Short mmCIF file of C-alpha atoms and ligand atoms in Angstrom, two decimals:
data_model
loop_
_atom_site.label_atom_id
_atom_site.label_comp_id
_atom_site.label_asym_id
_atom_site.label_seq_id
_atom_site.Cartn_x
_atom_site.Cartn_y
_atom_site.Cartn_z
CA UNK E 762 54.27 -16.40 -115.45
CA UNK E 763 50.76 -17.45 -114.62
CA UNK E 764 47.80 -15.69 -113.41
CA UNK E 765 47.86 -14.47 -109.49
CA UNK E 766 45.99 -16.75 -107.24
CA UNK E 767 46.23 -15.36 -103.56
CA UNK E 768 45.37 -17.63 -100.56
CA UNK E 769 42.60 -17.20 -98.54
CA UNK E 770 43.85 -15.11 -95.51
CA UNK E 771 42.20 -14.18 -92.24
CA UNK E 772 42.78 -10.42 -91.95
CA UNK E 773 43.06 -9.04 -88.77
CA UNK E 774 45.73 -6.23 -88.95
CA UNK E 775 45.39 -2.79 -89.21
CA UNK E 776 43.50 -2.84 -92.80
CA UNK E 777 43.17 -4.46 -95.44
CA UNK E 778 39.78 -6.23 -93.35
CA UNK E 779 38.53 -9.36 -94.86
CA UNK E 780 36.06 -8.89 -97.47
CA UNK E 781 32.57 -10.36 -97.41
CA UNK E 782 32.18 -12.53 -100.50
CA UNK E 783 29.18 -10.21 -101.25
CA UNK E 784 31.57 -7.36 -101.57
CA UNK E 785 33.85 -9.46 -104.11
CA UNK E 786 30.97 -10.86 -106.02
CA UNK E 787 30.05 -7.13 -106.77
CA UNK E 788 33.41 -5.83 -107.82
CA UNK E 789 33.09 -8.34 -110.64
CA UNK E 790 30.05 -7.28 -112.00
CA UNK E 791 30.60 -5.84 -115.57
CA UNK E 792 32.16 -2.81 -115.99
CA UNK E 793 29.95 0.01 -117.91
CA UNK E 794 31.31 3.82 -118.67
CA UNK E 795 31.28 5.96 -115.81
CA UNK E 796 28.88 8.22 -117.19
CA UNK E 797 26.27 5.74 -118.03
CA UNK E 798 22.79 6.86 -116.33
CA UNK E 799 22.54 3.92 -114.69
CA UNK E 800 26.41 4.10 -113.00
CA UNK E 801 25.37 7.74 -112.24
CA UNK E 802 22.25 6.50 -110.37
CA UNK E 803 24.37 3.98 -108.59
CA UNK E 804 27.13 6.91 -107.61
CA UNK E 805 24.05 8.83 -106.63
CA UNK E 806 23.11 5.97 -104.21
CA UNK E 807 26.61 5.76 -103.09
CA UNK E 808 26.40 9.52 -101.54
CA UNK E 809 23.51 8.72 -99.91
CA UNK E 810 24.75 5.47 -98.27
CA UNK E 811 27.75 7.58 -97.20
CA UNK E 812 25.53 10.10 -95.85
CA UNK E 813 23.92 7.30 -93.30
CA UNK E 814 27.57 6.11 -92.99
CA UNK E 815 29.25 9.27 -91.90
CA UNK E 816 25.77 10.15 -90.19
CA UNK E 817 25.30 13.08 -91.42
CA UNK E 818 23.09 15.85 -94.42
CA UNK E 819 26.08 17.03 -96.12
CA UNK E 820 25.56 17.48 -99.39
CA UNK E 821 29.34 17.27 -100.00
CA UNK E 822 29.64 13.17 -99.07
CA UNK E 823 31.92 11.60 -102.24
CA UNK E 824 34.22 8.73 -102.13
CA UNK E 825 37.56 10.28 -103.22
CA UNK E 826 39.02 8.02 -105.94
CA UNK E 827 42.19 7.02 -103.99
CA UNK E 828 42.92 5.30 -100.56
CA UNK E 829 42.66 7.40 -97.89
CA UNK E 830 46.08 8.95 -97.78
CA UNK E 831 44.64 10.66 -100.76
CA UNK E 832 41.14 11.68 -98.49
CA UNK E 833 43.71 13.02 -96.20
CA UNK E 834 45.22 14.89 -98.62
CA UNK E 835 41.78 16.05 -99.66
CA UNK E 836 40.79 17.67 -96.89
CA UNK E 837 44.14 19.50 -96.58
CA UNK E 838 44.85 20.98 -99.60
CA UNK E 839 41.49 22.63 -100.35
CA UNK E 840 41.05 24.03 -96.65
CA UNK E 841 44.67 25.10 -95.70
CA UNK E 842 45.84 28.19 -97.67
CA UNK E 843 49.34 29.64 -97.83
CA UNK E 844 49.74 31.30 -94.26
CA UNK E 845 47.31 30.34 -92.38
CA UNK E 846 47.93 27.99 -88.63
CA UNK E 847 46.48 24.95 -88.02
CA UNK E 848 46.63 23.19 -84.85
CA UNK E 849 47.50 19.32 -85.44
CA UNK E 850 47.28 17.17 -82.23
CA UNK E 851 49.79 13.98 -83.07
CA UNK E 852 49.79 11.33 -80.80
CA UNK E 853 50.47 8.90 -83.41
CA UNK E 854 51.88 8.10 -87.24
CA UNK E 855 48.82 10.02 -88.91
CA UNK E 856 48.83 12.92 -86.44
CA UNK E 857 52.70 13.57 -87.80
CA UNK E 858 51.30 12.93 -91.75
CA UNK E 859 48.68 15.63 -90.75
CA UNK E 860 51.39 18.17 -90.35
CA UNK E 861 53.34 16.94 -93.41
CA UNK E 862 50.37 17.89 -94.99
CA UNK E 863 49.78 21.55 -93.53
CA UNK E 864 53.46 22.14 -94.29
CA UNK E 865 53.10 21.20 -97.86
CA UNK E 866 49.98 23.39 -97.95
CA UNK E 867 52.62 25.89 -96.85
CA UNK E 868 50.71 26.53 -93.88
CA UNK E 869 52.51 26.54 -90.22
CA UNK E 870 51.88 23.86 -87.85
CA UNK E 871 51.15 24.40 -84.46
CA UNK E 872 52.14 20.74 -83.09
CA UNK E 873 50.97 19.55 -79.60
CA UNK E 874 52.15 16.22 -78.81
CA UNK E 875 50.42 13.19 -76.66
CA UNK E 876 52.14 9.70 -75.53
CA UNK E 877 51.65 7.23 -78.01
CA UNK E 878 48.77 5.11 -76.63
CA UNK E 879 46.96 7.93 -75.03
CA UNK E 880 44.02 10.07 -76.33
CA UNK E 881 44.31 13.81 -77.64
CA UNK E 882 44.90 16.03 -74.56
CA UNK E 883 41.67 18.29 -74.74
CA UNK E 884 43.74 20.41 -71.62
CA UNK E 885 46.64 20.86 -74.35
CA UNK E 886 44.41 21.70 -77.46
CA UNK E 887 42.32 24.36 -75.13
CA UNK E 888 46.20 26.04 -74.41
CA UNK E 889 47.21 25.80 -77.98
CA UNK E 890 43.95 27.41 -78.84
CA UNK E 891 44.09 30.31 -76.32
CA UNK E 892 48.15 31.10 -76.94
CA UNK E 893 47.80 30.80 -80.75
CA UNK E 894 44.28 33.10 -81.63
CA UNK E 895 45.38 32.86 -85.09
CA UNK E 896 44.67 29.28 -86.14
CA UNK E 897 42.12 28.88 -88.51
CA UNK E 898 42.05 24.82 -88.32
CA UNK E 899 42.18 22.10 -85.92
CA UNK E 900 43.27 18.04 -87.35
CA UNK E 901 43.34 15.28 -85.51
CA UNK E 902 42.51 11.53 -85.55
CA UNK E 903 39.67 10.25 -84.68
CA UNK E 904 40.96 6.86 -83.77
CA UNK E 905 44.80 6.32 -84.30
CA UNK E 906 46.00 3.11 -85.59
CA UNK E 907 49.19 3.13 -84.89
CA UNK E 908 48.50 3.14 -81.26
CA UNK E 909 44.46 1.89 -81.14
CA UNK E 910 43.57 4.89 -79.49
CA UNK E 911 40.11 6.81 -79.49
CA UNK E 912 40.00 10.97 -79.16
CA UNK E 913 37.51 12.49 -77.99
CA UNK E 914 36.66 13.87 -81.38
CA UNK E 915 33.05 15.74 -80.18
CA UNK E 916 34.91 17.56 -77.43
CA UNK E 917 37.43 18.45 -79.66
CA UNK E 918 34.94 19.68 -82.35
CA UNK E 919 33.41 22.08 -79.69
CA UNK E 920 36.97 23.75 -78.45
CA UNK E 921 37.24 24.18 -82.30
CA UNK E 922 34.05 26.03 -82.34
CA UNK E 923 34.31 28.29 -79.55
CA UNK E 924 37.54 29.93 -80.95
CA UNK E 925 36.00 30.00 -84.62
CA UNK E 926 38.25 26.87 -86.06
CA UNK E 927 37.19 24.57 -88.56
CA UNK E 928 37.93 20.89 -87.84
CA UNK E 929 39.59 18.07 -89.94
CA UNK E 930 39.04 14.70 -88.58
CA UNK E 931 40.86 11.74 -89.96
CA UNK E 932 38.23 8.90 -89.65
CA UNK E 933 40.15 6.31 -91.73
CA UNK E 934 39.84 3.40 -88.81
CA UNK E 935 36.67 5.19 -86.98
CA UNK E 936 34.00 4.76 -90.19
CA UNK E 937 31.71 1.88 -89.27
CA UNK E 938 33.69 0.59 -85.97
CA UNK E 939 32.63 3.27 -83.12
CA UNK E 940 30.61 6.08 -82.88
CA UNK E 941 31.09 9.11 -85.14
CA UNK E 942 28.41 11.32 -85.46
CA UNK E 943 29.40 13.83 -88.08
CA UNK E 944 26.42 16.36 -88.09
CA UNK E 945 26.02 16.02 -84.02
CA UNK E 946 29.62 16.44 -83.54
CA UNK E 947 29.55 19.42 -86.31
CA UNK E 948 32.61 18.10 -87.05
CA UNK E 949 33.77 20.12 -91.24
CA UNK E 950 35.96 18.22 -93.12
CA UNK E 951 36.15 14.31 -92.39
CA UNK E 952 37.65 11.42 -94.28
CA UNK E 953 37.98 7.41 -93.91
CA UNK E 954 38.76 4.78 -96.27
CA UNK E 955 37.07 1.90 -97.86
CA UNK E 956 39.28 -0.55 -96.30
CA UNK E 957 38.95 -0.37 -92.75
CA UNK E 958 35.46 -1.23 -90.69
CA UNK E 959 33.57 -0.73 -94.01
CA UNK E 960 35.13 -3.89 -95.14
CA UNK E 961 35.53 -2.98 -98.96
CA UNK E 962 38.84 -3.01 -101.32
CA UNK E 963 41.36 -0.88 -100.70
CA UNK E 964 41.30 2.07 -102.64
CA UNK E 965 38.84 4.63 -101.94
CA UNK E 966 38.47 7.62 -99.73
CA UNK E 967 35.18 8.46 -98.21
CA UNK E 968 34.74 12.43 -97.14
CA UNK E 969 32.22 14.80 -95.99
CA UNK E 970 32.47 18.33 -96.38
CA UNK E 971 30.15 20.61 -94.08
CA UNK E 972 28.87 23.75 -95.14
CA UNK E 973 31.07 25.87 -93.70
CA UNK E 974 34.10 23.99 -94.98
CA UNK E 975 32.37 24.17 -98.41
CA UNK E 976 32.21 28.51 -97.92
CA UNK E 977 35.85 28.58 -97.00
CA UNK E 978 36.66 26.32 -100.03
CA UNK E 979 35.05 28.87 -102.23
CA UNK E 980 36.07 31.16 -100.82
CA UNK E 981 39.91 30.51 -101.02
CA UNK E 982 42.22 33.29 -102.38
CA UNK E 983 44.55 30.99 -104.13
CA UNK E 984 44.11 28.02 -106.49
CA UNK E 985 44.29 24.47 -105.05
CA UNK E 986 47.47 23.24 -106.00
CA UNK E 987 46.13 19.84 -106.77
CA UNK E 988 44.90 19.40 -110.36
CA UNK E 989 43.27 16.16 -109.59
CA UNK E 990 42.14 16.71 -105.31
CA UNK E 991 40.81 19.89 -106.49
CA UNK E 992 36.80 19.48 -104.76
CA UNK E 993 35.70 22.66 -107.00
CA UNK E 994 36.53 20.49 -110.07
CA UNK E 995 35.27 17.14 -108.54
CA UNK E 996 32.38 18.63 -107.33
CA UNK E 997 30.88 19.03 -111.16
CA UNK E 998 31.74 15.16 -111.42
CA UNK E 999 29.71 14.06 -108.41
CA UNK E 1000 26.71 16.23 -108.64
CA UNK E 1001 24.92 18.46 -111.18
CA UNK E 1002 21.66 17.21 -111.86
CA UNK E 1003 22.07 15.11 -115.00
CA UNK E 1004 24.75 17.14 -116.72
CA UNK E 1005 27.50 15.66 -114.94
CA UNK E 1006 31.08 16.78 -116.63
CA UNK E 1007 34.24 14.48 -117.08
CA UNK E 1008 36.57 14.87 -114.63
CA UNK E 1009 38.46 11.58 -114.35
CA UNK E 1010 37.55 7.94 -115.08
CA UNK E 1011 35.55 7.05 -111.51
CA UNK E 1012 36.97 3.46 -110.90
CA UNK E 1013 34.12 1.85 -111.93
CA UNK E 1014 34.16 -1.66 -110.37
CA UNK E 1015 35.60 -0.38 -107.03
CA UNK E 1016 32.55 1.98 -106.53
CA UNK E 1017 30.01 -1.08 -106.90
CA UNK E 1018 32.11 -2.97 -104.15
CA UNK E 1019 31.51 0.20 -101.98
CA UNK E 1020 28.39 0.54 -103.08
CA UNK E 1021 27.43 -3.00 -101.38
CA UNK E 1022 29.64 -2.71 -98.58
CA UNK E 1023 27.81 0.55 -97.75
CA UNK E 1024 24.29 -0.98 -98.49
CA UNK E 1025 25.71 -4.24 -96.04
CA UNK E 1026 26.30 -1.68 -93.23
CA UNK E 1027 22.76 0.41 -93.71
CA UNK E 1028 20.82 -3.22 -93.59
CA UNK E 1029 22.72 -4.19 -90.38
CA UNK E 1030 22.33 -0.71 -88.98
CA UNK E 1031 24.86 1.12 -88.03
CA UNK E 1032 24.52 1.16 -84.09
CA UNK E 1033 24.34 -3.13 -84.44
CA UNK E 1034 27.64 -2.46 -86.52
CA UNK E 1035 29.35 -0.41 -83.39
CA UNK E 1036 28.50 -2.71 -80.91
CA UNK E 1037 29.07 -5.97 -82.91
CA UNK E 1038 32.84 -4.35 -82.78
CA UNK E 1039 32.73 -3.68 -79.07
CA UNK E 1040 31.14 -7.08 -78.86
CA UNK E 1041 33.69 -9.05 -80.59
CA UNK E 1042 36.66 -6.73 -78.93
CA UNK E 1043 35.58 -7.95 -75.10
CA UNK E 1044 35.69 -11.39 -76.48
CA UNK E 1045 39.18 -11.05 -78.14
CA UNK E 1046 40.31 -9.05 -74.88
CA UNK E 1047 39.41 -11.75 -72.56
CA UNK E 1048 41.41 -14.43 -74.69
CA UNK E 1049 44.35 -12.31 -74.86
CA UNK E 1050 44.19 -11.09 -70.99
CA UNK E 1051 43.83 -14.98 -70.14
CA UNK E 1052 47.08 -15.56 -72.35
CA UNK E 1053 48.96 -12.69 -70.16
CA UNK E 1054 49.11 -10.64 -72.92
CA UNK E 1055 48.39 -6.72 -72.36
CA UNK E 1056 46.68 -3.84 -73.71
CA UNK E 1057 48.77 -1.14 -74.12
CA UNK E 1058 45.81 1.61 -74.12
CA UNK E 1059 43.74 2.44 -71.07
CA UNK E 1060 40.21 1.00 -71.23
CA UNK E 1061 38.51 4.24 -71.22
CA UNK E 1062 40.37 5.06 -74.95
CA UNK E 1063 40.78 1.98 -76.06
CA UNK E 1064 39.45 0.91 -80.19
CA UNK E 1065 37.57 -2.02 -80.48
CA UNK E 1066 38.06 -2.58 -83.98
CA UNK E 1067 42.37 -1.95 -83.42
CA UNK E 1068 43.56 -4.13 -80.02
CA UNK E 1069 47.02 -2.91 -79.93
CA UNK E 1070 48.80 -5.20 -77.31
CA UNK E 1071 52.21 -5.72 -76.25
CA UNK E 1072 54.27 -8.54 -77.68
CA UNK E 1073 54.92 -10.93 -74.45
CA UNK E 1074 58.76 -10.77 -72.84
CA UNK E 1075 60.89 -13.07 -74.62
CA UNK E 1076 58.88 -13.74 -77.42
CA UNK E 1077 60.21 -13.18 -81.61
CA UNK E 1078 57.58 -10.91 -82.68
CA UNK E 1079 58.86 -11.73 -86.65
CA UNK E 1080 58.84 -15.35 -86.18
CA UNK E 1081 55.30 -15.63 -84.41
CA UNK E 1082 53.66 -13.49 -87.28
CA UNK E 1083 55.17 -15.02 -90.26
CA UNK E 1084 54.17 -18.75 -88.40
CA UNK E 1085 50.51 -17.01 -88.22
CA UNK E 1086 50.49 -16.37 -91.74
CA UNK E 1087 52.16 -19.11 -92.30
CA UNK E 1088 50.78 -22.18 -90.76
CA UNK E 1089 46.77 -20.08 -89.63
CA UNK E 1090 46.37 -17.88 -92.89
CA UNK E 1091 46.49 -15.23 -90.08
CA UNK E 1092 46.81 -11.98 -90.53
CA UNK E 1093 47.83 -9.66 -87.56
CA UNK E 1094 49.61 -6.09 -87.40
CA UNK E 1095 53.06 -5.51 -86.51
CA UNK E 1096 54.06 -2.49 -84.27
CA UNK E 1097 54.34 0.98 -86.27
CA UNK E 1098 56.78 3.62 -85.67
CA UNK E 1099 57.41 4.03 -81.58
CA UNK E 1100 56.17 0.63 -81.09
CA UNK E 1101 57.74 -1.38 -83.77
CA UNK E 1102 59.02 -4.39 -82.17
CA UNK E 1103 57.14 -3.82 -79.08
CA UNK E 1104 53.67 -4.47 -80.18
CA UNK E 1105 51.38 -6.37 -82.42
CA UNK E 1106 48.06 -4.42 -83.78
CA UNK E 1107 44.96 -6.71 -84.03
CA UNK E 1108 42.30 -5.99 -86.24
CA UNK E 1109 38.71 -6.37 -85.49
CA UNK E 1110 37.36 -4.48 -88.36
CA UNK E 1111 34.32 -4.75 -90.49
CA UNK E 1112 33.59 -7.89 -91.76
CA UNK E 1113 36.44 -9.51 -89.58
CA UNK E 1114 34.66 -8.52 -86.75
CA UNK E 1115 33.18 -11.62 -85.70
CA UNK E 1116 32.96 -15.17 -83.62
CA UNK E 1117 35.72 -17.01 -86.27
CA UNK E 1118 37.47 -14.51 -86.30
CA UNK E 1119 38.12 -14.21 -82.51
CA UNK E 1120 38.79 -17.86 -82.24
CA UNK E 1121 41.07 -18.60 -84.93
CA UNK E 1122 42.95 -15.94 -83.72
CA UNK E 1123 43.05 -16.94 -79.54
CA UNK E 1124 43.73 -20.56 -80.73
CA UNK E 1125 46.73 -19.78 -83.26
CA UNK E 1126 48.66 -17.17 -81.03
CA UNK E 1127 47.86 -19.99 -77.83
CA UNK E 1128 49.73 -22.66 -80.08
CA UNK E 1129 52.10 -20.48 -81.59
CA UNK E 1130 53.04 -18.98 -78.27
C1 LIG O 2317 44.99 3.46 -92.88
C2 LIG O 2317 44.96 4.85 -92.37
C3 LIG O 2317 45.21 5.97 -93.20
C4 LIG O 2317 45.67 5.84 -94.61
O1 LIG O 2317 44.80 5.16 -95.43
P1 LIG O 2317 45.35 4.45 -96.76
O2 LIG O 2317 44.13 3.89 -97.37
O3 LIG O 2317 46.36 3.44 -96.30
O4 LIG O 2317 45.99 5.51 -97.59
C5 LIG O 2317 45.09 7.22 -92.64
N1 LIG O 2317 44.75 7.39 -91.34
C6 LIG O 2317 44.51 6.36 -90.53
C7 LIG O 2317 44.12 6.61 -89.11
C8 LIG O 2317 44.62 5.06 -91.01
O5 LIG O 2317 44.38 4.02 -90.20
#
């Protein structure tokens, strides 16, 4: 055997984005212990940049240290207690993980179900809320990437409100691509991951806790079942004014990649960063509407940084992506779940959102096709 040398791929699928060089460069800085004053300062920083990130004060703004299946999990298992209802709008693969989740938690899931490719019903969560008085939670996703669909996550946020529910908001593809305004929105318990529009190795799992997610975790009857997603024990890890306890090893190198991924995005600015996405995704859109191919989600809804499109009659949707990767160093998404086979997913995340990117890929799938 000999050491791994990948190729140099153009990423545009659903995550992993490409990865600016900067971003590498600083993963392989040397690695010093995890308590070290200076890596504390830097995981200090970190919160901060996650704070502008997430656009938001919460105090409670870590990086989880696991991709953001495990910020999903997060969020779950220290806000759902044994018994309790939470509402889970699914219109989409992470909408049905969602109530995996709340099941697990051994809480009940009350399930309302949207098309695959169109937005959270705000009509069918206001009905679930009225009929169901009981639920203590409402989870949805932000932007679904199995469809490239955007909810309507502040109106959500305020039905939540006005019948006393906390919200949990899966922001995995949303982070750094569109709009999310976490204090504005008073959205409570929100998580991403690094690997999406924030363009850093796969891995890590942004969240933000507000304050009245915080009360309820404190407040919870029962232990979190989770040794190791456990916030009340993280918690001690992340913060506590110099006499920060051992929890687990943070991984180390991943956190300065996030660190300048994070510190990339706050010198861009993080409105540039939205509409360089939207930017880029009328480019791509034109290109793909003058090769006949379609959108599959209405324009109102529709991601910028996720063009799901439908694969063109006739065409061998395994052949034309392995000759993309093949013969382009092209990356795009296949179809997930409902829409395997039926659709290809481009990415226009991050770093990959830009003017290269958009032409390599219009020029390979024009040849290809
Ligand atoms: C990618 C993704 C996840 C899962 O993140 P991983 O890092 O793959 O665990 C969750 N939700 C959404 C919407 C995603 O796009």
């Amino acid at each position: 055997m000999q050491s791994f040398i990948p190729p140099r791929r153009t990423l545009m699928g659903p995550g992993p984005s490409d990865i600016s060089p900067q971003v590498l460069q600083a993963l392989s800085r040397p690695t010093i212990g995890h308590l070290d004053p200076l890596f504390i300062k830097m995981m200090d920083e970190v919160k901060e940049l996650l704070k502008y990130a997430f656009q938001t004060e919460n105090e409670f703004t870590i990086a989880v240290s696991a991709p953001g299946s495990a910020g999903m999990e997060t969020c779950f298992v220290n806000l759902v207690e044994a018994g309790e209802k939470v509402l889970v709008c699914r219109n989409g693969v992470f909408g049905e993980r969602m109530r995996q989740n709340v099941e697990r938690c051994g809480g009940t899931a009350i399930v309302i179900d949207d098309k695959w490719g169109e937005p959270v019903s705000l009509d069918k969560v206001k009905q679930a809320l009225d009929q169901h008085p009981d639920i203590a939670i409402v989870a949805f996703v932000h932007a679904e990437t199995s469809t490239g669909v955007l909810s309507d996550a502040r109106a959500i946020s305020e039905l939540a409100r006005k019948h006393g529910c906390l919200t949990i908001v899966d922001a995995v593809t949303s982070l750094g691509g569109v709009p999310l305004l976490v204090d504005e929105w008073q959205l409570d318990a929100v998580y991403s991951g690094s690997q999406k529009c924030l363009s850093c190795t796969p891995g890590l799992s942004p969240v933000t806790f507000s304050n009245k997610a915080v009360e309820k975790m404190t407040s919870r009857k029962t232990p979190v079942q989770s040794w190791f997603l456990d916030q009340s024990l993280v918690l001690g890890y992340w913060s506590g004014e110099g006499k920060r306890s051992y929890h687990h090893t943070a991984p180390v190198n991943s956190l300065y990649a996030l660190h300048e991924a994070l510190l990339m995005l706050k010198n861009e600015g993080i409105e540039e960063a939205w509409s360089r996405h939207a930017h880029y995704h009328q480019e791509l859109k034109q290109g793909l509407e003058a090769l006949g191919i379609q959108f599959i989600v209405d324009e109102a809804s529709r991601l910028p940084q996720l063009n799901a499109v439908y694969i063109p009659e006739g065409v061998d949707d395994v052949a034309i992506r392995s000759r993309l990767l093949n013969e382009y160093n092209l990356e795009i998404g296949a179809g997930l779940g409902d829409l395997a086979g039926k659709a290809w997913r481009i990415g226009l995340m991050g770093y990959a959102a830009k003017k290269e990117n958009v032409t390599l890929c219009l020029k390979a799938l024009s040849d290809v096709l």
